[in-house]
Amino acid sequence: MRASAIAVNLPTVTVRDPVTKAVRLMALARMPGLIVVDDARRPWSVLPGTQVLRLTVPGAYQEDPALCRTVDEAHADLFWGELGDLTVGDCLSVRPAVPATVPQDATLLEVAALMARLRSPLVAVVADDRTLTGAITLERLLTSLALSDPDD
């Protein structure tokens, strides 16, 4: 089976999108991560959900977990909504690592190997011109593998 056979269309974000939009997209679509695309719809970065979460937590709280205990419960549940105009691009390095991408004709083994190597629950599937044609989530890959019949 090829990557194009199990790829699905998922919402994407750009570096100009607010971090709050990224969090909402991921939550509402039950996505394990996000694909950040450029203006030509070429994957610029693939962010696992933990990285998206990292974008929302202020650095001081990440560096000193004891500081989190000083925030009352009501406000602790709302921290991510106070990000203001912070964009996805504001939270990323100047040039993130090479995005997790595979060509449309990649085998499921190639997809699995890339996910394992990059520890990414999401892989972008790209056309020959590197534009995004779909995405494969870890859940979709595992389901496809589990349902495949070696005798087919």
CSV table of C-alpha atoms in Angstrom, one decimal:
chain,number,residue,atom,x,y,z
A,1,MET,CA,0.0,0.0,0.0
A,2,ARG,CA,1.2,3.5,-0.8
A,3,ALA,CA,1.1,6.7,1.3
A,4,SER,CA,-1.4,8.3,-1.0
A,5,ALA,CA,-3.9,5.5,-0.4
A,6,ILE,CA,-4.2,6.3,3.3
A,7,ALA,CA,-3.5,10.0,3.4
A,8,VAL,CA,-6.3,12.3,4.6
A,9,ASN,CA,-6.9,16.0,4.3
A,10,LEU,CA,-6.2,17.8,7.6
A,11,PRO,CA,-6.4,21.5,8.4
A,12,THR,CA,-3.0,23.3,8.3
A,13,VAL,CA,-1.6,26.5,9.7
A,14,THR,CA,0.9,29.0,8.5
A,15,VAL,CA,3.6,30.9,10.5
A,16,ARG,CA,1.2,33.9,10.5
A,17,ASP,CA,-1.7,32.1,12.2
A,18,PRO,CA,-2.3,32.8,15.9
A,19,VAL,CA,-1.1,30.0,18.3
A,20,THR,CA,-4.7,29.9,19.7
A,21,LYS,CA,-6.0,29.0,16.3
A,22,ALA,CA,-3.4,26.2,16.1
A,23,VAL,CA,-4.5,24.8,19.5
A,24,ARG,CA,-8.2,25.0,18.5
A,25,LEU,CA,-7.6,23.3,15.2
A,26,MET,CA,-5.7,20.5,16.8
A,27,ALA,CA,-8.3,20.0,19.5
A,28,LEU,CA,-11.4,20.2,17.3
A,29,ALA,CA,-10.0,17.9,14.6
A,30,ARG,CA,-8.5,15.6,17.2
A,31,MET,CA,-5.2,15.9,15.4
A,32,PRO,CA,-1.9,14.5,16.9
A,33,GLY,CA,0.0,17.5,15.6
A,34,LEU,CA,0.0,20.2,13.0
A,35,ILE,CA,1.5,20.8,9.6
A,36,VAL,CA,2.8,24.3,9.1
A,37,VAL,CA,2.8,25.2,5.4
A,38,ASP,CA,4.2,28.1,3.4
A,39,ASP,CA,2.3,30.2,0.9
A,40,ALA,CA,2.7,27.6,-1.8
A,41,ARG,CA,1.3,24.9,0.5
A,42,ARG,CA,4.7,23.2,0.9
A,43,PRO,CA,5.2,21.8,4.4
A,44,TRP,CA,7.5,24.0,6.4
A,45,SER,CA,7.3,22.2,9.6
A,46,VAL,CA,5.5,19.2,11.2
A,47,LEU,CA,4.7,19.9,14.8
A,48,PRO,CA,3.8,17.0,17.2
A,49,GLY,CA,1.0,17.9,19.6
A,50,THR,CA,3.5,18.2,22.5
A,51,GLN,CA,5.3,20.9,20.5
A,52,VAL,CA,2.1,22.7,19.8
A,53,LEU,CA,1.4,22.6,23.6
A,54,ARG,CA,4.9,23.9,24.2
A,55,LEU,CA,4.0,26.9,22.1
A,56,THR,CA,1.2,27.8,24.5
A,57,VAL,CA,3.0,27.4,27.8
A,58,PRO,CA,5.0,30.5,28.8
A,59,GLY,CA,8.8,29.7,29.0
A,60,ALA,CA,9.0,30.6,32.7
A,61,TYR,CA,6.6,27.9,33.6
A,62,GLN,CA,8.4,25.3,31.4
A,63,GLU,CA,11.7,26.2,33.1
A,64,ASP,CA,10.4,26.2,36.6
A,65,PRO,CA,7.5,23.8,37.2
A,66,ALA,CA,7.2,25.0,40.8
A,67,LEU,CA,6.1,28.3,39.5
A,68,CYS,CA,3.0,26.6,38.1
A,69,ARG,CA,1.9,25.8,41.7
A,70,THR,CA,1.6,29.5,42.4
A,71,VAL,CA,-1.3,29.9,39.9
A,72,ASP,CA,-4.8,29.1,41.2
A,73,GLU,CA,-6.8,26.4,39.4
A,74,ALA,CA,-9.2,28.7,37.7
A,75,HIS,CA,-6.4,30.7,36.0
A,76,ALA,CA,-4.3,27.6,35.4
A,77,ASP,CA,-7.0,26.3,33.1
A,78,LEU,CA,-7.0,29.4,31.0
A,79,PHE,CA,-3.3,30.1,30.5
A,80,TRP,CA,-3.3,29.3,26.8
A,81,GLY,CA,-6.1,31.9,26.1
A,82,GLU,CA,-3.8,34.7,27.2
A,83,LEU,CA,-1.4,34.4,24.3
A,84,GLY,CA,-2.7,37.6,22.7
A,85,ASP,CA,-1.4,38.0,19.1
A,86,LEU,CA,1.4,35.5,19.4
A,87,THR,CA,1.7,33.6,16.1
A,88,VAL,CA,3.0,30.1,15.3
A,89,GLY,CA,6.0,31.8,13.7
A,90,ASP,CA,6.8,33.7,16.8
A,91,CYS,CA,7.1,30.4,18.7
A,92,LEU,CA,9.2,28.5,16.1
A,93,SER,CA,12.9,28.6,15.6
A,94,VAL,CA,14.1,30.6,12.6
A,95,ARG,CA,14.2,27.3,10.5
A,96,PRO,CA,12.8,24.2,12.2
A,97,ALA,CA,14.2,20.8,11.4
A,98,VAL,CA,13.3,19.2,8.1
A,99,PRO,CA,9.6,18.5,8.1
A,100,ALA,CA,8.4,14.9,8.3
A,101,THR,CA,7.4,14.4,4.6
A,102,VAL,CA,7.1,11.4,2.3
A,103,PRO,CA,6.3,11.3,-1.4
A,104,GLN,CA,2.9,10.0,-2.5
A,105,ASP,CA,4.3,6.7,-3.6
A,106,ALA,CA,6.1,5.9,-0.3
A,107,THR,CA,5.3,2.5,1.2
A,108,LEU,CA,3.8,2.2,4.6
A,109,LEU,CA,7.2,0.9,5.9
A,110,GLU,CA,8.8,4.1,4.7
A,111,VAL,CA,6.1,6.1,6.5
A,112,ALA,CA,6.5,4.1,9.7
A,113,ALA,CA,10.3,4.3,9.6
A,114,LEU,CA,10.1,8.1,9.3
A,115,MET,CA,7.6,8.5,12.1
A,116,ALA,CA,9.8,6.3,14.3
A,117,ARG,CA,13.0,8.1,13.5
A,118,LEU,CA,11.6,11.6,13.9
A,119,ARG,CA,9.2,10.7,16.8
A,120,SER,CA,6.4,12.4,14.8
A,121,PRO,CA,2.8,11.2,15.0
A,122,LEU,CA,2.1,13.0,11.8
A,123,VAL,CA,3.7,12.9,8.3
A,124,ALA,CA,2.9,15.2,5.4
A,125,VAL,CA,2.4,13.5,2.0
A,126,VAL,CA,3.8,15.7,-0.8
A,127,ALA,CA,3.5,15.7,-4.6
A,128,ASP,CA,6.6,15.9,-6.9
A,129,ASP,CA,6.6,19.7,-6.6
A,130,ARG,CA,6.7,19.4,-2.7
A,131,THR,CA,3.1,20.7,-2.3
A,132,LEU,CA,1.0,19.1,0.4
A,133,THR,CA,-1.5,16.5,-0.9
A,134,GLY,CA,-2.5,15.0,2.5
A,135,ALA,CA,-1.3,13.7,5.8
A,136,ILE,CA,-0.9,10.4,7.6
A,137,THR,CA,-1.5,10.2,11.3
A,138,LEU,CA,0.0,7.6,13.5
A,139,GLU,CA,-3.5,6.2,14.2
A,140,ARG,CA,-4.3,5.9,10.5
A,141,LEU,CA,-1.0,4.2,9.8
A,142,LEU,CA,-1.4,1.7,12.6
A,143,THR,CA,-5.0,1.0,11.6
A,144,SER,CA,-3.9,0.4,8.0
A,145,LEU,CA,-1.1,-1.9,9.1
A,146,ALA,CA,-3.4,-3.8,11.5
A,147,LEU,CA,-6.1,-4.3,8.9
A,148,SER,CA,-3.8,-5.3,6.1
A,149,ASP,CA,-3.9,-9.0,5.1
A,150,PRO,CA,-0.5,-10.4,4.1
A,151,ASP,CA,-2.4,-12.7,1.7
A,152,ASP,CA,-3.9,-9.8,-0.2
